[in-house]
């Protein structure tokens, strides 16, 4: 492809043209040439600079090689990059124009050497667990996503009769088949889902289901971090009903411990004898992602070596369904339409479908995982938070808060925007929420540059569990190199500016290594998780 480089801006009228530097050959090879004039090997991390001097002023142009191409700005991926022959042609032209041109070769580093700016431990993912409306286990989740199936159905129980919306996404199994009945009676449903998912992640990481000591771990160096919104609030609602109908003696004695949102974290801690810490994060629908982010930091800075982190939620109850319907937040399309009623980014989207489930990652310090010979899925590279400060329920339509969270996650991962190859969107299928996210993604990455998928057509909106389950899917996307399709979006809404993956899975692009998982919640809570594939310990420039 022929490309012209006659884009050099003319000197401004007040520029002293008599001081313009003559073409100069400097050490390092201005055209990327070796000492004998042959083309030098160009590597990611190399830079080309062209300096035009004029009096006391100097204007420098700079290109950096990343993923085999040359970018003027690593955080402006919407600008078309240059190929190796094109950068040499650019350098030659700048020399002819009298600029000082230099090829800055990337400093050689030993394999596995930490970047000088790191100063913290690297965190990796070694286990995955999930229980969702698509079934029990990570295998059911992943295959259902690839197949384009959904787990949404009509709620036909008598307790839902008379509700304006009776569509939900329930886990298709009796949890007493997975949790011992005696123990299940002491746990709210959200805690039961968390325990099932966390145990799967624990065992997937090669650890003994009996607990920390049996796995050869120090219990004090292991933590739990769980995101949830309401926890056992349905237990409290039921207790209030019993109190009104039958009096105070009818309220069960375990109502209080079963009500608190922290019961999920405590039950996982009890089940595996984890004594390092058991934290609970409540930040609306960003809870699961923020819980994972907090666990990353606890490992990074040496507080624990291992953590089970994710989200759980069980909110498909009559009172909450009625509340969401009153807000006009729920989809009214129903499942009889032949496709999922949850339609992220679709022109005919009209709200989310309430769902339940849990998703967990087993996180470890890299050296800890390698010392025990654990399989590593990917790096849990970073995360970002922001707040909209806009409205109690509606998103900021400008997408400014989402923009900040995305950029902070990429920066926290020690990466640049050009490294991002995929975004797992929050996209709940609400009219305003999807549009705000699309505006933000197009603003950050450029329209249609990064492939995007949204999973709530398959799963419904799992509330505080959404970030945990979608993080599991993002890890699997890196692992298998496949992006699951968005279902329910037959026709995209106008003006979205995102490259939405629909119809069938798509191969993950190779020119980058970072996948983002987005979660946003009522009140303006924004959380983004950054996951990295590839050779750990090797910087890309």
XYZ file of C-alpha atoms in Angstrom:
541
model
C 0.000 0.000 0.000
C 1.411 3.380 -1.002
C 1.306 6.044 1.659
C 2.457 9.656 1.482
C 4.373 11.277 4.316
C 4.097 14.866 3.104
C 2.222 15.720 6.287
C 4.947 17.821 7.878
C 3.292 20.952 9.206
C 4.700 24.210 7.847
C 6.769 26.290 10.208
C 4.801 28.975 11.968
C 5.516 32.603 10.946
C 7.470 33.342 14.116
C 9.825 30.377 13.737
C 13.520 31.086 13.232
C 14.166 29.024 10.088
C 17.872 29.808 10.062
C 18.453 27.426 12.957
C 16.794 24.392 11.387
C 19.083 21.360 11.908
C 20.694 19.743 8.908
C 20.205 16.055 8.309
C 22.454 14.207 10.720
C 23.400 10.576 11.154
C 23.573 9.785 14.862
C 24.582 6.642 16.783
C 21.748 4.146 16.840
C 21.015 4.288 13.139
C 18.499 6.898 11.965
C 16.962 4.506 9.447
C 17.122 1.462 11.644
C 20.380 0.352 10.007
C 23.286 -1.533 11.531
C 26.870 -0.218 11.391
C 27.447 -1.843 7.986
C 24.309 -0.264 6.517
C 22.124 -3.358 6.599
C 18.619 -3.251 8.048
C 18.651 -3.819 11.782
C 16.175 -6.175 13.444
C 13.229 -4.134 14.693
C 11.631 -5.310 17.925
C 8.597 -4.388 19.936
C 9.616 -1.611 22.288
C 11.871 0.095 19.728
C 11.253 3.791 19.025
C 11.883 6.112 16.109
C 12.108 9.821 16.782
C 12.426 12.753 14.429
C 13.401 16.087 15.962
C 12.996 19.360 14.125
C 14.868 22.162 15.834
C 14.166 25.806 15.209
C 15.805 28.379 17.443
C 14.947 27.622 21.057
C 12.048 25.414 20.003
C 12.048 21.725 19.203
C 9.228 19.623 17.801
C 9.651 15.861 18.145
C 7.677 13.130 16.446
C 7.845 9.658 17.930
C 6.668 6.182 16.932
C 6.832 3.075 19.127
C 6.711 -0.511 17.882
C 4.033 -2.618 19.571
C 2.597 -5.904 18.300
C 4.687 -5.709 15.135
C 3.515 -2.250 13.993
C 4.419 1.353 14.759
C 2.110 3.634 16.752
C 2.425 7.387 17.059
C 0.505 7.134 20.348
C 0.066 3.823 22.192
C -3.088 5.177 23.783
C -4.620 6.361 20.512
C -5.363 3.026 18.804
C -7.855 4.589 16.414
C -4.962 6.004 14.334
C -3.749 3.558 11.682
C -0.254 2.246 12.574
C 2.731 1.940 10.199
C 4.468 -1.228 9.028
C 8.271 -1.679 9.234
C 8.988 -0.565 5.637
C 6.736 2.440 6.136
C 8.528 3.582 9.292
C 11.876 3.421 7.475
C 10.398 5.459 4.621
C 9.087 7.972 7.145
C 12.535 8.211 8.758
C 14.240 8.687 5.388
C 11.860 11.466 4.462
C 12.369 13.229 7.781
C 16.147 13.069 7.236
C 15.730 14.660 3.819
C 13.694 17.436 5.438
C 16.582 18.236 7.770
C 15.341 16.566 10.937
C 17.436 14.792 13.532
C 16.285 11.169 13.244
C 17.140 8.308 15.541
C 16.261 4.660 16.006
C 16.136 3.859 19.737
C 16.533 0.124 20.176
C 14.720 -1.411 23.110
C 17.166 -2.192 25.929
C 17.891 -5.891 26.196
C 16.479 -7.542 29.338
C 16.771 -10.997 30.806
C 13.762 -13.230 30.319
C 11.403 -12.975 33.247
C 12.919 -9.730 34.521
C 10.417 -7.484 36.263
C 9.828 -4.053 34.727
C 11.625 -1.382 36.729
C 8.306 0.257 37.578
C 6.632 -2.891 38.905
C 7.453 -3.013 42.621
C 4.674 -5.538 43.305
C 3.935 -9.210 42.896
C 2.317 -10.522 39.735
C -1.033 -12.269 40.245
C -2.227 -15.235 38.168
C -5.467 -17.182 37.753
C -5.113 -20.892 38.566
C -8.712 -22.045 39.027
C -12.249 -21.317 37.802
C -15.710 -22.058 39.179
C -19.240 -21.165 38.111
C -22.876 -22.056 38.622
C -25.247 -20.208 36.297
C -28.601 -20.478 34.518
C -26.725 -22.465 31.842
C -25.892 -25.196 34.336
C -23.532 -26.333 37.053
C -19.843 -25.884 36.396
C -17.499 -23.970 34.151
C -17.871 -26.524 31.343
C -21.633 -25.967 31.107
C -21.150 -22.201 31.140
C -18.530 -22.155 28.383
C -20.272 -24.606 26.083
C -23.582 -22.806 26.500
C -21.965 -19.498 25.579
C -20.319 -20.950 22.474
C -23.546 -22.692 21.436
C -25.573 -19.506 21.822
C -27.974 -21.034 24.378
C -29.734 -19.123 27.137
C -31.046 -20.122 30.555
C -33.998 -17.734 30.800
C -37.535 -19.040 31.437
C -40.983 -18.065 32.613
C -41.388 -18.092 36.403
C -44.477 -20.228 36.932
C -44.456 -20.588 40.726
C -47.538 -19.344 42.595
C -45.410 -16.771 44.442
C -44.833 -14.971 41.117
C -48.478 -14.932 40.074
C -49.803 -11.447 39.494
C -46.383 -9.838 38.915
C -46.170 -7.598 35.838
C -42.973 -9.437 34.724
C -42.495 -13.157 35.311
C -39.298 -13.869 33.369
C -36.103 -14.899 35.148
C -32.857 -16.839 34.855
C -32.607 -19.497 37.570
C -29.929 -22.096 38.227
C -31.477 -25.324 36.795
C -30.705 -27.610 39.743
C -31.814 -28.244 43.310
C -28.962 -26.858 45.410
C -29.556 -29.440 48.129
C -28.123 -31.935 45.632
C -24.845 -29.994 45.708
C -24.688 -28.787 49.322
C -25.297 -31.212 52.231
C -28.870 -30.700 53.369
C -28.014 -30.067 57.010
C -25.512 -27.391 56.053
C -27.751 -25.882 53.380
C -30.439 -25.235 56.017
C -28.021 -22.836 57.755
C -27.164 -20.875 54.609
C -29.014 -18.422 52.432
C -29.284 -19.254 48.730
C -26.608 -16.748 47.737
C -24.131 -18.403 50.116
C -25.006 -21.843 48.743
C -24.272 -20.679 45.191
C -20.992 -19.129 46.342
C -19.859 -22.301 48.077
C -20.539 -24.488 45.045
C -18.687 -22.135 42.702
C -15.757 -21.478 45.042
C -15.226 -25.198 45.651
C -15.081 -25.820 41.913
C -12.454 -23.099 41.475
C -10.490 -24.469 44.432
C -10.416 -27.988 43.016
C -9.797 -26.746 39.478
C -6.637 -25.174 40.860
C -5.436 -28.597 42.021
C -6.242 -28.083 45.707
C -7.814 -30.553 48.122
C -11.569 -29.967 48.701
C -11.060 -30.729 52.389
C -9.400 -27.351 52.875
C -6.239 -25.314 53.217
C -4.202 -27.587 55.488
C -4.991 -30.685 53.433
C -3.830 -28.722 50.380
C -0.497 -27.918 52.022
C -1.362 -24.221 52.386
C -0.972 -21.928 55.366
C -4.594 -20.985 56.245
C -3.427 -17.537 57.347
C -2.004 -16.801 53.876
C -5.293 -17.499 52.051
C -8.214 -15.093 51.666
C -11.788 -14.887 50.393
C -13.264 -11.878 48.585
C -16.940 -11.998 47.584
C -19.091 -9.437 45.821
C -22.835 -9.435 46.425
C -25.606 -6.857 46.638
C -28.355 -8.139 48.894
C -26.975 -11.435 50.245
C -29.712 -12.970 52.375
C -32.255 -10.169 52.195
C -34.948 -12.648 51.033
C -34.475 -14.451 54.375
C -35.275 -11.223 56.181
C -38.344 -10.678 54.010
C -39.556 -14.176 54.880
C -38.829 -13.577 58.569
C -40.910 -10.415 58.468
C -43.789 -12.325 56.841
C -43.679 -14.993 59.545
C -43.569 -12.347 62.260
C -46.677 -10.619 60.917
C -48.636 -13.810 60.271
C -47.616 -16.061 63.171
C -45.844 -13.964 65.783
C -42.246 -13.606 67.008
C -41.732 -17.263 68.012
C -42.131 -18.303 64.389
C -39.015 -16.395 63.249
C -36.118 -18.913 62.908
C -33.127 -18.376 65.243
C -30.631 -18.284 62.338
C -32.457 -15.494 60.516
C -29.832 -12.883 61.427
C -26.660 -14.782 60.342
C -28.480 -15.932 57.209
C -29.490 -12.369 56.345
C -26.147 -10.558 56.355
C -24.484 -10.148 52.925
C -21.196 -11.418 54.370
C -22.534 -14.942 54.902
C -21.272 -16.107 51.499
C -17.684 -15.131 52.320
C -17.923 -16.642 55.785
C -19.315 -19.949 54.492
C -16.508 -20.286 51.937
C -14.034 -19.485 54.706
C -15.638 -22.058 57.021
C -15.828 -24.726 54.336
C -12.130 -24.560 53.438
C -10.717 -23.336 56.787
C -9.437 -20.082 55.324
C -8.290 -17.783 58.129
C -6.338 -15.091 56.288
C -9.369 -12.893 55.622
C -12.972 -13.097 54.414
C -14.150 -9.821 52.898
C -17.441 -8.774 51.336
C -17.792 -6.073 48.691
C -21.122 -4.372 48.019
C -21.068 -1.896 45.148
C -24.255 -2.685 43.237
C -23.707 -4.648 40.028
C -19.975 -3.879 40.065
C -19.592 -5.923 43.275
C -18.159 -9.122 41.780
C -15.551 -7.332 39.697
C -14.516 -5.070 42.549
C -14.169 -8.097 44.856
C -11.741 -9.659 42.364
C -9.836 -6.388 42.084
C -9.468 -6.079 45.826
C -8.184 -9.657 46.018
C -5.610 -8.866 43.323
C -4.259 -6.027 45.455
C -4.215 -8.116 48.637
C -1.976 -10.619 46.847
C 0.110 -8.008 45.020
C 1.184 -6.325 48.212
C 1.831 -9.451 50.248
C -1.167 -9.623 52.590
C -2.098 -13.107 51.314
C -0.659 -15.511 48.731
C -3.897 -17.135 47.523
C -7.482 -15.873 47.276
C -10.869 -17.121 46.150
C -12.554 -14.105 44.595
C -15.785 -13.552 42.707
C -19.449 -12.773 43.048
C -22.703 -14.435 44.038
C -26.369 -13.455 43.993
C -29.863 -14.925 44.382
C -32.385 -12.174 43.757
C -35.158 -13.864 41.748
C -37.748 -13.307 44.483
C -41.262 -11.833 44.229
C -40.458 -8.648 46.157
C -37.347 -7.844 44.139
C -38.996 -8.738 40.845
C -41.833 -6.380 41.697
C -39.368 -3.647 42.683
C -37.369 -3.916 39.438
C -40.599 -4.008 37.430
C -41.773 -0.870 39.193
C -38.560 0.843 38.028
C -39.350 -0.333 34.478
C -35.901 -1.918 34.420
C -37.024 -5.430 33.434
C -37.571 -6.725 29.921
C -41.215 -7.335 29.049
C -40.464 -9.343 25.880
C -40.879 -12.818 27.394
C -39.364 -16.104 26.220
C -42.185 -17.029 23.834
C -40.733 -14.705 21.207
C -38.364 -17.438 19.983
C -35.196 -15.750 21.212
C -33.824 -14.497 24.481
C -35.734 -11.562 25.987
C -32.401 -10.134 27.180
C -31.005 -8.329 24.116
C -27.757 -6.447 24.767
C -27.016 -3.632 22.310
C -30.092 -4.535 20.206
C -32.358 -1.961 18.645
C -35.375 -3.581 20.362
C -33.793 -3.994 23.823
C -36.147 -2.976 26.621
C -34.534 -4.003 29.901
C -32.665 -6.731 31.743
C -33.772 -10.171 32.911
C -33.226 -10.878 36.590
C -30.930 -13.853 37.219
C -28.939 -15.761 39.825
C -25.617 -17.556 39.998
C -22.010 -17.348 41.146
C -18.563 -17.186 39.577
C -15.134 -17.418 41.240
C -11.472 -17.187 40.307
C -8.663 -18.813 42.275
C -5.930 -16.168 42.365
C -2.316 -16.651 43.428
C 0.968 -14.831 43.531
C 2.847 -16.047 40.469
C 5.808 -17.383 42.437
C 3.441 -19.279 44.753
C 1.639 -20.886 41.813
C 4.894 -21.853 40.105
C 6.355 -23.255 43.315
C 3.499 -25.741 43.613
C 3.423 -26.499 39.891
C -0.048 -25.088 39.320
C -1.529 -24.611 35.860
C -1.820 -20.911 35.039
C -4.759 -19.714 32.933
C -3.647 -16.098 32.592
C -2.469 -13.093 34.555
C -4.910 -11.056 36.633
C -3.096 -7.958 35.467
C -5.031 -5.015 36.869
C -8.312 -3.321 37.605
C -9.874 0.117 37.629
C -12.628 1.903 39.537
C -14.532 5.138 39.063
C -17.787 6.783 40.106
C -20.244 8.601 37.857
C -21.635 10.943 40.554
C -24.550 11.422 38.189
C -27.791 9.716 39.323
C -29.075 7.190 41.858
C -29.943 4.682 39.126
C -29.275 6.035 35.614
C -25.786 5.970 34.044
C -23.976 9.096 32.956
C -24.925 9.253 29.242
C -21.529 10.724 28.348
C -19.802 7.511 29.452
C -17.129 9.584 31.210
C -17.067 7.393 34.326
C -16.797 4.216 32.279
C -14.028 5.816 30.231
C -12.054 6.520 33.424
C -12.476 2.995 34.792
C -11.335 1.414 31.505
C -8.245 3.606 31.244
C -7.369 3.015 34.902
C -7.621 -0.756 34.495
C -5.306 -0.696 31.477
C -2.854 1.574 33.262
C -2.962 -0.572 36.412
C -2.046 -3.569 34.244
C 1.077 -1.739 33.058
C -0.361 -1.737 29.540
C -1.489 0.649 26.821
C -4.777 0.857 24.957
C -3.284 -0.757 21.843
C -2.751 -3.940 23.911
C -6.503 -4.514 24.397
C -7.884 -7.208 22.065
C -11.368 -7.761 23.488
C -13.948 -6.309 25.888
C -16.545 -8.394 27.709
C -19.174 -5.689 28.093
C -21.506 -5.142 31.043
C -24.403 -4.414 28.622
C -27.534 -5.292 30.599
C -29.875 -4.597 27.632
C -31.250 -1.431 29.173
C -31.649 1.404 26.689
C -29.552 4.005 28.510
C -26.966 1.655 30.053
C -25.927 -0.021 26.808
C -25.672 3.294 25.002
C -23.475 4.880 27.694
C -21.104 1.908 27.599
C -20.949 1.918 23.801
C -20.199 5.645 23.773
C -17.386 5.113 26.278
C -15.820 2.174 24.423
C -15.902 3.992 21.083
C -14.355 7.033 22.738
C -11.554 5.058 24.364
C -10.649 2.660 21.557
C -12.068 4.228 18.420
C -15.221 3.065 16.672
C -15.220 -0.646 15.902
C -11.550 -1.349 16.652
C -11.916 -3.813 19.546
C -14.303 -6.796 19.342
C -16.988 -6.677 22.047
C -19.326 -9.327 23.396
C -22.096 -9.231 26.016
C -23.275 -12.351 27.836
C -26.505 -11.265 29.484
C -28.529 -12.588 26.553
C -27.388 -16.052 27.689
C -27.491 -15.543 31.443
C -29.764 -12.668 32.309
C -28.357 -10.114 34.727
C -26.773 -11.886 37.694
C -26.450 -8.628 39.661
C -23.535 -8.881 42.124
C -22.514 -12.205 40.591
C -22.290 -10.818 37.048
C -18.691 -9.641 37.380
C -17.535 -12.984 38.769
C -19.209 -15.088 36.083
C -18.142 -12.759 33.271
C -14.561 -12.789 34.582
C -14.618 -16.592 34.297
C -15.809 -16.247 30.694
C -13.090 -13.669 29.964
C -10.413 -16.032 31.303
C -11.779 -18.817 29.087
C -11.769 -16.452 26.105
C -8.040 -15.970 26.641
C -7.493 -19.669 27.269
C -9.268 -20.894 24.135
C -8.704 -17.901 21.878
C -12.438 -17.650 21.164
C -14.884 -14.820 21.798
C -18.423 -16.085 22.560
C -21.165 -14.434 20.512
C -23.690 -11.929 21.817
C -27.168 -13.436 21.475
C -30.498 -11.630 21.247
C -29.103 -8.818 19.121
C -30.660 -9.438 15.713
C -30.257 -5.784 14.738
C -27.825 -3.520 16.576
C -29.008 -0.172 17.868
C -28.080 2.812 15.741
C -24.870 4.684 16.398
C -23.238 2.260 18.850
C -19.783 2.344 17.263
C -18.740 -1.059 18.668
C -17.611 -4.201 16.822
C -20.169 -6.560 18.330
C -19.483 -10.296 18.013
C -22.749 -12.003 17.023
C -23.895 -15.191 15.301
C -20.985 -17.488 16.137
C -17.737 -17.418 18.130
C -14.893 -15.351 16.721
C -11.155 -15.979 17.009
C -9.445 -13.674 19.471
C -7.107 -11.222 17.696
C -3.398 -11.931 18.098
C -2.145 -8.340 17.962
C -2.481 -7.694 21.689
C -2.704 -9.520 24.990
C -5.247 -7.794 27.225
C -8.930 -8.642 27.728
C -11.221 -6.403 29.784
C -14.328 -7.391 31.738
C -16.685 -4.499 32.548
C -19.170 -4.149 35.402
C -21.272 -1.090 36.217
C -23.909 -0.600 38.896
C -26.745 1.588 40.137
C -25.446 4.753 41.745
C -22.544 5.097 39.311
C -20.228 2.295 40.448
C -17.817 1.367 37.625
C -15.307 -1.494 37.826
C -13.149 -2.989 35.075
C -10.907 -6.062 35.294
C -7.860 -6.512 33.026
C -6.612 -10.027 32.222
C -3.412 -10.791 30.266
C -2.480 -13.824 28.194
C 0.895 -14.964 26.953
C 4.308 -15.453 28.478
C 4.288 -14.182 32.033
C 7.165 -12.057 33.139
C 8.031 -10.770 29.657
C 7.305 -7.143 28.913
C 6.184 -6.059 25.456
C 8.109 -2.864 25.195
